Tab-separated table of C-alpha atoms in Angstrom:
chain	number	residue	atom	x	y	z
S	186	MET	CA	102.747	123.913	109.547
S	187	VAL	CA	104.327	121.858	107.274
S	188	LEU	CA	102.836	118.180	105.934
S	189	TYR	CA	105.472	116.200	104.511
S	190	ASN	CA	105.207	112.975	102.566
S	191	GLY	CA	108.451	112.804	101.115
S	192	GLY	CA	110.834	109.950	100.132
S	193	SER	CA	113.831	110.935	101.621
S	194	SER	CA	114.183	112.710	105.114
S	195	TRP	CA	113.318	116.337	105.957
S	196	THR	CA	116.537	118.124	105.936
S	197	ALA	CA	115.435	122.530	105.104
S	198	CYS	CA	115.794	124.424	108.419
S	199	ARG	CA	112.698	124.567	110.471
S	200	ARG	CA	114.047	127.916	112.668
S	201	PHE	CA	114.125	131.058	111.138
S	202	ARG	CA	117.379	132.132	112.649
S	203	ASP	CA	118.864	129.239	111.165
S	204	THR	CA	118.309	130.457	107.866
S	205	LEU	CA	120.580	133.982	108.822
S	206	ASP	CA	123.958	134.254	108.416
S	207	GLY	CA	125.961	135.617	111.858
S	208	GLN	CA	122.716	134.390	113.631
S	209	GLU	CA	124.918	133.321	116.051
S	210	TRP	CA	126.126	137.240	117.281
S	211	PHE	CA	123.097	138.030	118.151
S	212	GLY	CA	122.007	135.501	120.871
S	213	GLU	CA	118.466	135.525	122.392
S	214	GLU	CA	117.907	138.853	120.919
S	215	LEU	CA	117.181	137.898	117.547
S	216	LEU	CA	113.701	137.196	116.482
S	217	ASP	CA	112.916	133.758	116.352
S	218	PHE	CA	109.741	131.740	114.944
S	219	GLN	CA	109.450	127.792	113.702
S	220	TYR	CA	106.998	126.204	111.881
S	221	ILE	CA	105.764	121.998	112.898
S	222	LEU	CA	106.979	119.501	110.733
S	223	ILE	CA	104.105	116.748	110.518
S	224	ASP	CA	106.062	113.786	108.634
S	225	VAL	CA	104.044	111.251	107.838
S	226	HIS	CA	106.887	108.476	107.759
S	227	GLU	CA	107.599	109.247	111.310
S	228	TYR	CA	104.021	107.113	112.109
S	229	THR	CA	103.610	103.408	112.174
S	230	GLU	CA	100.913	102.051	109.669
S	231	GLU	CA	100.073	100.431	113.184
S	232	ARG	CA	99.732	104.035	114.453
S	233	LEU	CA	97.851	105.523	112.018
S	234	LEU	CA	95.221	103.115	111.561
S	235	GLU	CA	94.208	103.004	115.275
S	236	LEU	CA	93.878	107.002	115.009
S	237	SER	CA	90.132	105.705	112.999
S	238	ASN	CA	89.876	109.069	111.582
S	239	LEU	CA	90.250	111.366	108.463
S	240	ILE	CA	93.920	112.596	109.160
S	241	GLY	CA	95.349	108.950	110.142
S	242	MET	CA	93.632	108.212	107.232
S	243	VAL	CA	94.663	110.913	105.149
S	244	PHE	CA	98.722	110.251	106.317
S	245	LEU	CA	98.463	107.070	105.879
S	246	LEU	CA	97.669	107.380	102.158
S	247	GLU	CA	100.003	109.622	101.281
S	248	ARG	CA	102.427	107.477	101.997
S	249	LYS	CA	102.119	105.780	98.967
S	250	PRO	CA	101.370	108.412	96.519
S	251	ASP	CA	101.710	106.180	93.122
S	252	ILE	CA	98.348	105.214	91.694
S	253	PRO	CA	98.026	101.356	92.095
S	254	SER	CA	99.620	101.604	95.870
S	255	PHE	CA	97.372	104.428	96.805
S	256	MET	CA	94.503	102.400	95.158
S	257	GLU	CA	95.271	99.346	97.366
S	258	GLN	CA	95.715	101.014	100.490
S	259	LEU	CA	92.496	102.910	99.863
S	260	GLN	CA	90.813	99.078	99.600
S	261	ARG	CA	92.174	98.482	102.844
S	262	LEU	CA	90.847	102.001	104.926
S	263	THR	CA	87.324	100.905	103.427
S	264	ARG	CA	85.339	100.131	105.995
S	265	ALA	CA	86.722	102.928	108.075
S	266	LEU	CA	86.209	105.850	105.427
S	267	GLU	CA	82.322	104.426	105.683
S	268	GLU	CA	82.219	105.610	108.866
S	269	LEU	CA	83.466	109.003	108.609
S	270	PRO	CA	80.727	111.865	109.247
S	271	PRO	CA	79.741	112.860	106.268
S	272	GLU	CA	80.400	116.272	107.063
S	273	PHE	CA	84.353	115.642	106.459
S	274	PHE	CA	83.239	113.230	103.195
S	275	PRO	CA	83.296	116.076	100.828
S	276	ILE	CA	86.829	117.504	102.393
S	277	PHE	CA	88.041	113.730	101.723
S	278	GLN	CA	86.552	114.368	98.000
S	279	THR	CA	88.729	117.395	97.269
S	280	TRP	CA	91.746	115.560	98.650
S	281	ILE	CA	91.537	112.034	96.712
S	282	LYS	CA	90.997	114.580	93.907
S	283	LEU	CA	94.495	116.375	93.637
S	284	VAL	CA	96.521	112.248	94.744
S	285	THR	CA	94.394	110.677	91.907
S	286	ASN	CA	94.740	113.326	89.271
S	287	ARG	CA	98.535	113.427	89.844
S	288	GLY	CA	100.342	112.689	86.231
S	289	LEU	CA	96.971	112.427	84.582
S	290	SER	CA	95.640	114.404	81.277
S	291	GLU	CA	93.235	116.829	81.351
S	292	GLU	CA	90.598	114.614	80.127
S	293	ASN	CA	91.418	111.944	82.173
S	294	LYS	CA	91.183	114.509	85.259
S	295	ARG	CA	88.051	115.484	83.953
S	296	LYS	CA	86.792	111.389	84.077
S	297	VAL	CA	88.873	110.878	87.697
S	298	SER	CA	86.618	113.868	89.210
S	299	ASP	CA	83.029	112.918	87.835
S	300	ILE	CA	83.475	109.568	89.549
S	301	ILE	CA	84.383	111.109	92.897
S	302	ASP	CA	81.624	113.223	92.214
S	303	ARG	CA	79.329	110.842	91.499
S	304	PHE	CA	79.204	109.675	95.184
S	305	THR	CA	77.850	111.874	97.746
S	306	GLU	CA	77.673	109.998	101.438
S	307	PRO	CA	80.345	108.137	103.130
S	308	LYS	CA	78.502	104.585	102.661
S	309	GLU	CA	79.238	105.174	99.143
S	310	VAL	CA	83.131	104.777	99.755
S	311	ARG	CA	82.958	101.349	98.171
S	312	ASN	CA	81.559	101.959	95.011
S	313	MET	CA	83.510	104.924	94.373
S	314	ILE	CA	86.546	102.185	94.619
S	315	SER	CA	85.250	100.312	92.454
S	316	HIS	CA	85.484	102.795	90.038
S	317	LEU	CA	88.073	104.937	90.264
S	318	GLU	CA	90.132	101.248	89.685
S	319	LYS	CA	88.463	100.451	86.497
S	320	ALA	CA	88.960	103.763	85.313
S	321	PHE	CA	92.538	103.694	86.010
S	322	GLU	CA	93.161	99.939	84.857
S	323	GLY	CA	90.496	101.924	81.384
S	324	PHE	CA	94.007	104.783	81.683
S	325	GLU	CA	96.778	102.246	82.291
S	326	PHE	CA	95.380	99.829	78.953
S	327	LYS	CA	94.989	103.192	76.716
S	328	ALA	CA	98.114	104.142	76.994
S	329	LYS	CA	99.767	100.820	76.718
S	330	GLN	CA	97.671	100.608	73.314
S	331	GLU	CA	99.091	104.080	72.366
S	332	GLY	CA	102.882	103.114	72.960
S	333	ILE	CA	102.492	100.034	71.177
S	334	ALA	CA	100.454	102.337	68.154
S	335	GLU	CA	103.101	104.780	68.141
S	336	GLY	CA	106.430	102.237	68.494
S	337	ARG	CA	104.287	100.239	65.536
S	338	ALA	CA	104.183	103.982	63.449
S	339	GLU	CA	108.093	104.848	64.433
S	340	GLY	CA	109.146	101.357	62.930
S	341	ARG	CA	107.063	101.924	59.885
S	342	ALA	CA	108.697	105.159	59.197
S	343	GLU	CA	111.847	104.037	59.576
S	344	GLY	CA	111.102	101.212	57.375
S	345	ARG	CA	110.291	102.936	54.952
S	346	ALA	CA	113.195	105.500	55.233
S	347	GLU	CA	115.786	102.431	55.234
S	348	GLY	CA	114.101	100.453	51.967
S	349	ARG	CA	114.859	104.249	50.466
S	350	VAL	CA	118.293	104.170	51.353
S	351	GLU	CA	118.791	100.240	50.561
S	352	GLY	CA	117.040	101.162	46.967
S	353	ARG	CA	119.268	104.234	46.250
S	354	ALA	CA	122.204	102.202	46.752
S	355	GLU	CA	121.243	99.085	44.585
S	356	VAL	CA	120.708	102.307	42.010
S	357	ALA	CA	124.595	103.212	42.783
S	358	LYS	CA	125.897	100.668	42.745
S	359	ARG	CA	124.381	99.042	38.956
S	360	MET	CA	125.609	102.811	38.378
S	361	LEU	CA	128.865	101.704	39.602
S	362	ASP	CA	128.635	98.786	37.038
S	363	LEU	CA	128.196	101.038	34.021
S	364	GLY	CA	131.372	103.180	34.912
S	365	MET	CA	130.094	106.298	35.773
S	366	ASP	CA	131.713	108.793	38.040
S	367	ILE	CA	130.747	109.083	41.380
S	368	GLN	CA	129.888	112.959	41.370
S	369	THR	CA	127.205	111.551	38.946
S	370	ILE	CA	126.223	108.865	40.797
S	371	ALA	CA	125.597	111.628	44.174
S	372	LYS	CA	123.891	114.067	42.171
S	373	ALA	CA	121.366	111.209	40.461
S	374	THR	CA	120.828	109.407	43.933
S	375	GLY	CA	121.350	111.802	46.491
S	376	LEU	CA	124.103	109.802	48.173
S	377	THR	CA	126.826	111.042	49.252
S	378	MET	CA	130.003	110.637	48.117
S	379	ALA	CA	131.449	108.613	51.094
S	380	GLN	CA	128.329	106.265	50.992
S	381	ILE	CA	129.478	105.823	46.919
S	382	GLY	CA	132.555	105.092	48.154
S	383	GLU	CA	131.553	102.191	50.424
S	384	LEU	CA	129.715	100.791	47.518
S	385	SER	CA	132.914	100.671	45.254
S	386	ARG	CA	134.621	99.151	47.895
S	387	PRO	CA	134.955	95.690	47.356
S	388	LYS	CA	133.069	93.144	49.579
């Protein structure tokens, strides 16, 4: 059985014989079997909501695996999740860990798992969802802050590098004005002959 939630249509062979070259020579005598394909996109959202069971809810949530859409859909299913049989709740917890951990760092995976494990009954789903939303908002904010800090650090490094080049160029100009030869200037400043040649050209 294959449970498929990809964005494009399923195109892989479903029958064993279709994977073999020359299978048409053997007629019906060739060993054959096929797997069951369950494509979550073949079910309408209304139909999945009507099921009101764990499978229906999992299928519905699998349709939008990115975290913002997933959490939005999870909010819509709060009431149905609260009515799950208690014995199904650990299964739901295990599955939601797998889905929400996609793309997270190891540290954030542990935080998400700790939040999910904190709640042990279906009636606690609302609180679990609320805590998860806050955690994901924190992850997003931290990622943005780290990106800003990284950008600033790169900008400072580039600025220092540009400053060093400009400083050497200024020294080279003065040496040119003093009539020093290009080779000596290149050795003294670390600039290339071509860079010094550009500086010597009239603007």
